[in-house]
PDB file of C-alpha atoms in Angstrom:
ATOM      1  CA  LYS A   1     -21.222   7.987  12.282  1.00  0.00           C
ATOM      2  CA  GLY A   2     -21.818   4.414  12.820  1.00  0.00           C
ATOM      3  CA  PHE A   3     -20.015   3.173   9.661  1.00  0.00           C
ATOM      4  CA  LEU A   4     -16.931   0.999   9.265  1.00  0.00           C
ATOM      5  CA  ILE A   5     -15.159   1.001   5.946  1.00  0.00           C
ATOM      6  CA  ILE A   6     -12.517  -1.611   5.342  1.00  0.00           C
ATOM      7  CA  GLY A   7     -10.227  -1.627   2.336  1.00  0.00           C
ATOM      8  CA  SER A   8      -8.710  -5.039   2.307  1.00  0.00           C
ATOM      9  CA  ASP A   9      -5.813  -6.030   0.067  1.00  0.00           C
ATOM     10  CA  ASN A  10      -2.130  -5.287  -0.404  1.00  0.00           C
ATOM     11  CA  ILE A  11      -0.289  -2.125  -1.177  1.00  0.00           C
ATOM     12  CA  VAL A  12       2.485  -4.024  -2.950  1.00  0.00           C
ATOM     13  CA  HIS A  13       1.193  -7.119  -4.748  1.00  0.00           C
ATOM     14  CA  ASN A  14       3.371  -8.787  -7.316  1.00  0.00           C
ATOM     15  CA  LEU A  15       2.836 -12.511  -7.431  1.00  0.00           C
ATOM     16  CA  ARG A  16       5.017 -12.753 -10.604  1.00  0.00           C
ATOM     17  CA  GLN A  17       8.061 -11.999  -8.521  1.00  0.00           C
ATOM     18  CA  ILE A  18       7.069 -13.637  -5.228  1.00  0.00           C
ATOM     19  CA  SER A  19       9.488 -15.797  -3.218  1.00  0.00           C
ATOM     20  CA  TRP A  20       7.860 -18.870  -1.883  1.00  0.00           C
ATOM     21  CA  SER A  21      10.203 -18.738   1.100  1.00  0.00           C
ATOM     22  CA  GLU A  22       8.132 -17.558   4.077  1.00  0.00           C
ATOM     23  CA  ASN A  23      11.209 -15.916   5.622  1.00  0.00           C
ATOM     24  CA  GLU A  24      12.232 -14.005   2.476  1.00  0.00           C
ATOM     25  CA  ALA A  25      13.422 -10.481   3.296  1.00  0.00           C
ATOM     26  CA  PRO A  26      11.471  -7.651   1.544  1.00  0.00           C
ATOM     27  CA  PHE A  27      12.737  -6.963  -1.885  1.00  0.00           C
ATOM     28  CA  GLU A  28      14.304  -3.524  -2.110  1.00  0.00           C
ATOM     29  CA  TRP A  29      11.867  -2.335  -4.775  1.00  0.00           C
ATOM     30  CA  ALA A  30       8.869  -3.518  -2.730  1.00  0.00           C
ATOM     31  CA  ALA A  31      10.135  -1.855   0.448  1.00  0.00           C
ATOM     32  CA  SER A  32      10.771   1.408  -1.539  1.00  0.00           C
ATOM     33  CA  PHE A  33       7.216   1.591  -2.806  1.00  0.00           C
ATOM     34  CA  ASP A  34       5.694   0.590   0.518  1.00  0.00           C
ATOM     35  CA  SER A  35       7.655   3.374   2.193  1.00  0.00           C
ATOM     36  CA  TRP A  36       6.542   5.887  -0.445  1.00  0.00           C
ATOM     37  CA  PHE A  37       2.938   4.884   0.164  1.00  0.00           C
ATOM     38  CA  LYS A  38       3.191   5.242   3.929  1.00  0.00           C
ATOM     39  CA  GLU A  39       4.954   8.625   3.670  1.00  0.00           C
ATOM     40  CA  ASN A  40       2.231   9.976   1.414  1.00  0.00           C
ATOM     41  CA  LEU A  41      -0.389   8.569   3.694  1.00  0.00           C
ATOM     42  CA  LYS A  42       1.193  10.220   6.769  1.00  0.00           C
ATOM     43  CA  ASN A  43       1.510  13.548   4.910  1.00  0.00           C
ATOM     44  CA  LYS A  44      -2.112  13.290   3.615  1.00  0.00           C
ATOM     45  CA  GLN A  45      -0.894  13.439   0.040  1.00  0.00           C
ATOM     46  CA  PHE A  46      -3.920  11.433  -1.009  1.00  0.00           C
ATOM     47  CA  HIS A  47      -4.043  12.802  -4.525  1.00  0.00           C
ATOM     48  CA  ASP A  48      -0.540  11.530  -5.122  1.00  0.00           C
ATOM     49  CA  LEU A  49      -1.557   8.110  -3.806  1.00  0.00           C
ATOM     50  CA  ALA A  50      -4.348   8.022  -6.324  1.00  0.00           C
ATOM     51  CA  THR A  51      -2.645   9.504  -9.368  1.00  0.00           C
ATOM     52  CA  LYS A  52       1.140   9.191  -9.088  1.00  0.00           C
ATOM     53  CA  TYR A  53       1.689   5.651  -7.916  1.00  0.00           C
ATOM     54  CA  LEU A  54       2.719   4.465 -11.365  1.00  0.00           C
ATOM     55  CA  ASN A  55       5.174   7.347 -11.607  1.00  0.00           C
ATOM     56  CA  HIS A  56       7.150   6.020  -8.696  1.00  0.00           C
ATOM     57  CA  PRO A  57      10.306   4.178  -9.990  1.00  0.00           C
ATOM     58  CA  GLU A  58       8.915   0.916  -8.625  1.00  0.00           C
ATOM     59  CA  GLY A  59       5.220   1.696  -9.126  1.00  0.00           C
ATOM     60  CA  LYS A  60       4.556  -0.589 -12.086  1.00  0.00           C
ATOM     61  CA  ARG A  61       6.530  -3.421 -10.498  1.00  0.00           C
ATOM     62  CA  SER A  62       4.791  -3.018  -7.106  1.00  0.00           C
ATOM     63  CA  VAL A  63       1.272  -2.524  -8.579  1.00  0.00           C
ATOM     64  CA  PRO A  64       1.279  -4.524 -11.822  1.00  0.00           C
ATOM     65  CA  THR A  65      -2.552  -4.502 -11.716  1.00  0.00           C
ATOM     66  CA  SER A  66      -4.642  -2.127  -9.704  1.00  0.00           C
ATOM     67  CA  GLU A  67      -7.300  -4.326  -8.104  1.00  0.00           C
ATOM     68  CA  HIS A  68      -5.005  -5.041  -5.090  1.00  0.00           C
ATOM     69  CA  TYR A  69      -4.053  -1.372  -4.636  1.00  0.00           C
ATOM     70  CA  LEU A  70      -7.392   0.482  -5.106  1.00  0.00           C
ATOM     71  CA  PRO A  71      -9.170  -0.779  -1.967  1.00  0.00           C
ATOM     72  CA  ALA A  72      -6.722   1.153   0.200  1.00  0.00           C
ATOM     73  CA  LEU A  73      -7.736   4.325  -1.667  1.00  0.00           C
ATOM     74  CA  TYR A  74     -11.424   3.772  -0.763  1.00  0.00           C
ATOM     75  CA  ALA A  75     -10.480   3.709   2.917  1.00  0.00           C
ATOM     76  CA  VAL A  76      -8.277   6.763   2.470  1.00  0.00           C
ATOM     77  CA  GLY A  77     -11.080   8.649   0.682  1.00  0.00           C
ATOM     78  CA  ALA A  78     -13.467   7.938   3.528  1.00  0.00           C
ATOM     79  CA  SER A  79     -11.152   9.468   6.093  1.00  0.00           C
ATOM     80  CA  ARG A  80     -11.829  12.938   7.603  1.00  0.00           C
ATOM     81  CA  PRO A  81      -9.179  15.626   7.949  1.00  0.00           C
ATOM     82  CA  ASP A  82      -9.084  15.355  11.675  1.00  0.00           C
ATOM     83  CA  ASP A  83      -8.697  11.533  11.758  1.00  0.00           C
ATOM     84  CA  THR A  84      -5.642  10.079  13.396  1.00  0.00           C
ATOM     85  CA  LEU A  85      -3.608   7.600  11.247  1.00  0.00           C
ATOM     86  CA  ASN A  86      -2.567   4.354  12.860  1.00  0.00           C
ATOM     87  CA  PHE A  87      -0.416   1.703  11.265  1.00  0.00           C
ATOM     88  CA  ILE A  88      -1.660  -1.767  12.414  1.00  0.00           C
ATOM     89  CA  THR A  89       0.801  -3.936  10.508  1.00  0.00           C
ATOM     90  CA  GLU A  90       3.930  -2.906   8.652  1.00  0.00           C
ATOM     91  CA  GLU A  91       5.648  -5.855   6.984  1.00  0.00           C
ATOM     92  CA  ILE A  92       6.357  -7.348   3.609  1.00  0.00           C
ATOM     93  CA  GLN A  93       5.845 -11.037   3.185  1.00  0.00           C
ATOM     94  CA  ASN A  94       7.395 -13.361   0.643  1.00  0.00           C
ATOM     95  CA  GLY A  95       9.582 -10.464  -0.608  1.00  0.00           C
ATOM     96  CA  SER A  96       6.851  -8.911  -2.773  1.00  0.00           C
ATOM     97  CA  ILE A  97       3.574  -8.731  -0.805  1.00  0.00           C
ATOM     98  CA  SER A  98       3.059  -5.718   1.463  1.00  0.00           C
ATOM     99  CA  MET A  99       0.938  -6.520   4.502  1.00  0.00           C
ATOM    100  CA  THR A 100       0.788  -2.828   5.606  1.00  0.00           C
ATOM    101  CA  SER A 101      -2.499  -2.227   7.319  1.00  0.00           C
ATOM    102  CA  PHE A 102      -3.723   1.129   8.657  1.00  0.00           C
ATOM    103  CA  SER A 103      -6.764   2.775  10.176  1.00  0.00           C
ATOM    104  CA  PHE A 104      -8.116   6.273  10.628  1.00  0.00           C
TER     105      PHE A 104
END
């Protein structure tokens, strides 16, 4: 009690394939992986989030390096079974950068 843990970064983070157009629609592969992450989060499939993200068909493309993905897992790991999941932001910017934010 009395602690706030923030995992700050992006679920999908691929700068190699970014569109510099601010109004770019989400790339299909990025939206697919972001949806997979959110569904596993909703269903409390935390083990899958930690161990199977590269098995997703778009996992390696969405998470080419893990330093932008892992902070979310720290926040997930600090949650309690009775915590309520809330999505704060659900969008993908520049085609390949997920801005999905959540809290427990």
